[in-house]
Amino acid sequence: MERRDYEYYEANAADISLEDITSSEDNVEILRRLRDGDDTLTHLTLDSERWPNNFHIGEGDDLGWLGYFIGKSKFFHHLYILVLHDGEGREQQMPAFMEGIARSQSIRALSCTDLGDNVSEAIVRALGSLPRLEELYYGSNSPGPNGFSALRTLLESGVLKLKKLWLYNNNIGDDGVAALASGLRSIGPSLKTLGLHDNSFGNEGLLPLVAALESCTSLEELDL
């Protein structure tokens, strides 16, 4: 499949037959509900496996259209991404999916696991455009230097006003926690929950973290 950008989906959305461009009947129904403004579709799980009520990443143009319609929805507010890699033919759909997510004006919570470095970096960059994002669950992603650098830069920018931040099981170590500490100073006043367990850090990372927590004046829950 050729690489498609957001403008392609915008130009074809009115006339497209969803049955012709997706890989399963379940995906068709989810896309139809998003397209038609169904206010009961507020949560969705994106996975590589076929489970009831999940959006399955198949061989069609499912991912690109999902991003487009999420970006248009006024009611959708929580996206769970269980597995999303940039291989297996998805590299053509990934930019449009990320741009669609970045255009959302309604997403308040994002949960993502098992992304890998390239997708981690892409999705973190999209987060900076989500004005209502309050909860970020970012676990077991093995973000690598690019993904973690993008996350640190995003937090330091002060764009996000997160209330809950979970960064569990990412193996970021002392250097990663120390770098994260500078970002916490930017989001500290709004943050109520911080989860950092299973990240392989010791006193060297803990000391700058403790200093940064002084800015987290609303913090109610801390999980190390």
Short mmCIF file of C-alpha atoms in Angstrom, two decimals, residues 26-214:
data_model
loop_
_atom_site.label_atom_id
_atom_site.label_comp_id
_atom_site.label_asym_id
_atom_site.label_seq_id
_atom_site.Cartn_x
_atom_site.Cartn_y
_atom_site.Cartn_z
CA ASP A 26 -15.48 -5.26 13.85
CA ASN A 27 -13.15 -2.54 12.57
CA VAL A 28 -15.78 -1.38 10.10
CA GLU A 29 -18.30 -0.94 12.91
CA ILE A 30 -15.84 0.98 15.09
CA LEU A 31 -14.87 3.32 12.23
CA ARG A 32 -18.52 3.86 11.34
CA ARG A 33 -19.37 4.83 14.90
CA LEU A 34 -16.47 7.27 15.05
CA ARG A 35 -17.36 8.74 11.66
CA ASP A 36 -21.02 9.17 12.59
CA GLY A 37 -20.26 10.90 15.89
CA ASP A 38 -21.47 8.14 18.23
CA ASP A 39 -21.18 9.75 21.67
CA THR A 40 -21.10 6.34 23.39
CA LEU A 41 -17.79 5.38 21.80
CA THR A 42 -15.41 7.03 24.25
CA HIS A 43 -12.83 4.25 24.90
CA LEU A 44 -11.02 1.94 22.50
CA THR A 45 -8.28 -0.69 22.68
CA LEU A 46 -5.90 -1.04 19.74
CA ASP A 47 -4.24 -4.44 19.49
CA SER A 48 -2.61 -6.82 17.03
CA GLU A 49 -4.84 -9.67 18.20
CA ARG A 50 -8.50 -10.20 17.36
CA TRP A 51 -10.49 -9.72 20.56
CA PRO A 52 -14.14 -8.70 20.90
CA ASN A 53 -14.63 -4.91 20.93
CA ASN A 54 -10.95 -4.26 20.16
CA PHE A 55 -9.67 -2.52 17.05
CA HIS A 56 -7.47 -5.04 15.28
CA ILE A 57 -4.55 -3.84 13.18
CA GLY A 58 -5.01 -5.77 9.96
CA GLU A 59 -3.79 -5.75 6.40
CA GLY A 60 -6.10 -3.01 5.11
CA ASP A 61 -5.90 0.71 5.72
CA ASP A 62 -7.40 0.31 9.18
CA LEU A 63 -4.77 2.23 11.12
CA GLY A 64 -4.74 5.32 8.94
CA TRP A 65 -8.52 5.63 8.97
CA LEU A 66 -8.66 5.05 12.72
CA GLY A 67 -6.30 7.96 13.34
CA TYR A 68 -8.29 10.18 11.01
CA PHE A 69 -11.67 9.50 12.63
CA ILE A 70 -10.28 9.74 16.18
CA GLY A 71 -8.92 13.15 15.26
CA LYS A 72 -12.41 14.20 14.14
CA SER A 73 -14.33 12.79 17.13
CA LYS A 74 -15.68 15.16 19.78
CA PHE A 75 -16.47 12.39 22.25
CA PHE A 76 -13.55 9.95 22.15
CA HIS A 77 -11.32 10.40 25.20
CA HIS A 78 -9.33 7.25 26.10
CA LEU A 79 -7.11 5.21 23.77
CA TYR A 80 -5.42 1.99 24.91
CA ILE A 81 -2.56 0.87 22.64
CA LEU A 82 -1.44 -2.62 23.62
CA VAL A 83 0.90 -3.42 20.74
CA LEU A 84 1.92 -1.12 17.90
CA HIS A 85 5.10 -1.62 15.89
CA ASP A 86 6.15 0.13 12.71
CA GLY A 87 6.86 -3.06 10.77
CA GLU A 88 4.63 -5.51 8.95
CA GLY A 89 3.50 -2.99 6.32
CA ARG A 90 2.34 -0.39 8.85
CA GLU A 91 5.00 2.18 8.05
CA GLN A 92 2.75 3.57 5.29
CA GLN A 93 -0.16 4.07 7.70
CA MET A 94 1.75 5.22 10.76
CA PRO A 95 2.27 8.92 9.87
CA ALA A 96 -1.43 9.42 9.12
CA PHE A 97 -2.41 7.59 12.31
CA MET A 98 -0.11 9.79 14.40
CA GLU A 99 -1.30 12.99 12.72
CA GLY A 100 -4.91 12.02 13.34
CA ILE A 101 -4.18 11.42 17.03
CA ALA A 102 -2.35 14.74 17.25
CA ARG A 103 -5.43 16.55 15.88
CA SER A 104 -7.74 15.22 18.59
CA GLN A 105 -9.36 17.85 20.78
CA SER A 106 -11.01 15.32 23.08
CA ILE A 107 -8.44 12.70 24.19
CA ARG A 108 -7.94 12.90 27.94
CA ALA A 109 -6.10 9.62 28.59
CA LEU A 110 -3.63 7.51 26.64
CA SER A 111 -2.34 4.08 27.66
CA CYS A 112 0.41 2.48 25.59
CA THR A 113 2.60 -0.59 26.00
CA ASP A 114 5.08 -2.50 23.82
CA LEU A 115 5.72 0.29 21.30
CA GLY A 116 9.45 0.08 20.66
CA ASP A 117 11.74 3.07 20.12
CA ASN A 118 10.51 4.43 16.77
CA VAL A 119 6.80 4.31 17.60
CA SER A 120 7.49 5.59 21.13
CA GLU A 121 9.14 8.66 19.67
CA ALA A 122 6.32 9.24 17.18
CA ILE A 123 3.50 8.90 19.69
CA VAL A 124 5.23 11.10 22.27
CA ARG A 125 5.59 13.84 19.66
CA ALA A 126 1.86 13.57 18.95
CA LEU A 127 1.07 14.04 22.65
CA GLY A 128 2.29 17.62 22.56
CA SER A 129 -0.74 18.56 20.47
CA LEU A 130 -3.38 17.12 22.82
CA PRO A 131 -4.75 20.06 24.82
CA ARG A 132 -6.96 17.98 27.15
CA LEU A 133 -4.58 15.12 27.96
CA GLU A 134 -4.59 14.45 31.71
CA GLU A 135 -3.46 10.83 32.06
CA LEU A 136 -0.50 9.08 30.42
CA TYR A 137 0.19 5.40 31.05
CA TYR A 138 3.47 4.57 29.31
CA GLY A 139 4.70 1.14 30.33
CA SER A 140 6.92 -1.66 29.03
CA ASN A 141 7.79 0.29 25.90
CA SER A 142 11.60 -0.01 25.80
CA PRO A 143 11.69 3.53 24.41
CA GLY A 144 15.43 3.70 23.76
CA PRO A 145 17.34 6.99 23.48
CA ASN A 146 15.07 8.59 20.84
CA GLY A 147 11.79 7.75 22.53
CA PHE A 148 12.93 8.78 25.98
CA SER A 149 14.55 11.98 24.72
CA ALA A 150 11.27 12.93 23.05
CA LEU A 151 9.38 12.25 26.29
CA ARG A 152 11.79 14.32 28.37
CA THR A 153 11.60 17.22 25.90
CA LEU A 154 7.81 17.07 25.93
CA LEU A 155 7.60 17.18 29.73
CA GLU A 156 10.15 20.00 29.94
CA SER A 157 8.14 22.07 27.45
CA GLY A 158 5.34 22.48 29.99
CA VAL A 159 2.71 21.92 27.28
CA LEU A 160 1.06 19.04 29.15
CA LYS A 161 -0.92 19.50 32.35
CA LEU A 162 -0.92 15.87 33.41
CA LYS A 163 -2.70 14.66 36.53
CA LYS A 164 -1.49 11.05 36.25
CA LEU A 165 1.84 9.86 34.83
CA TRP A 166 2.77 6.18 34.89
CA LEU A 167 6.15 5.22 33.41
CA TYR A 168 6.43 1.69 34.73
CA ASN A 169 8.81 -1.04 33.49
CA ASN A 170 10.69 1.03 30.91
CA ASN A 171 14.16 0.26 32.32
CA ILE A 172 15.23 3.90 32.10
CA GLY A 173 17.86 3.62 34.88
CA ASP A 174 19.55 6.34 36.91
CA ASP A 175 20.31 8.60 33.95
CA GLY A 176 16.73 8.33 32.70
CA VAL A 177 15.17 9.15 36.08
CA ALA A 178 17.57 12.08 36.54
CA ALA A 179 16.59 13.43 33.12
CA LEU A 180 12.92 12.90 33.90
CA ALA A 181 13.26 14.95 37.06
CA SER A 182 13.77 18.15 35.07
CA GLY A 183 10.53 17.47 33.22
CA LEU A 184 8.64 16.93 36.46
CA ARG A 185 9.35 20.51 37.48
CA SER A 186 7.32 21.69 34.49
CA ILE A 187 4.25 19.53 35.13
CA GLY A 188 4.61 19.35 38.91
CA PRO A 189 1.77 21.69 39.99
CA SER A 190 -0.89 19.61 38.20
CA LEU A 191 0.48 16.11 38.90
CA LYS A 192 -1.47 13.96 41.39
CA THR A 193 -0.12 10.45 40.58
CA LEU A 194 3.40 9.39 39.57
CA GLY A 195 4.35 5.77 38.93
CA LEU A 196 7.97 4.78 38.23
CA HIS A 197 8.23 1.21 39.47
CA ASP A 198 10.41 -1.40 37.70
CA ASN A 199 12.78 1.11 36.10
CA SER A 200 16.11 -0.12 37.50
CA PHE A 201 17.32 3.02 39.25
CA GLY A 202 19.10 3.56 42.54
CA ASN A 203 20.24 6.43 44.75
CA GLU A 204 21.99 8.22 41.87
CA GLY A 205 18.66 8.68 40.10
CA LEU A 206 16.59 8.96 43.25
CA LEU A 207 18.32 12.08 44.58
CA PRO A 208 17.40 14.43 41.68
CA LEU A 209 13.95 12.86 41.60
CA VAL A 210 13.33 13.69 45.25
CA ALA A 211 14.45 17.27 44.63
CA ALA A 212 12.07 17.56 41.66
CA LEU A 213 9.17 16.21 43.69
CA GLU A 214 9.22 19.39 45.75
#
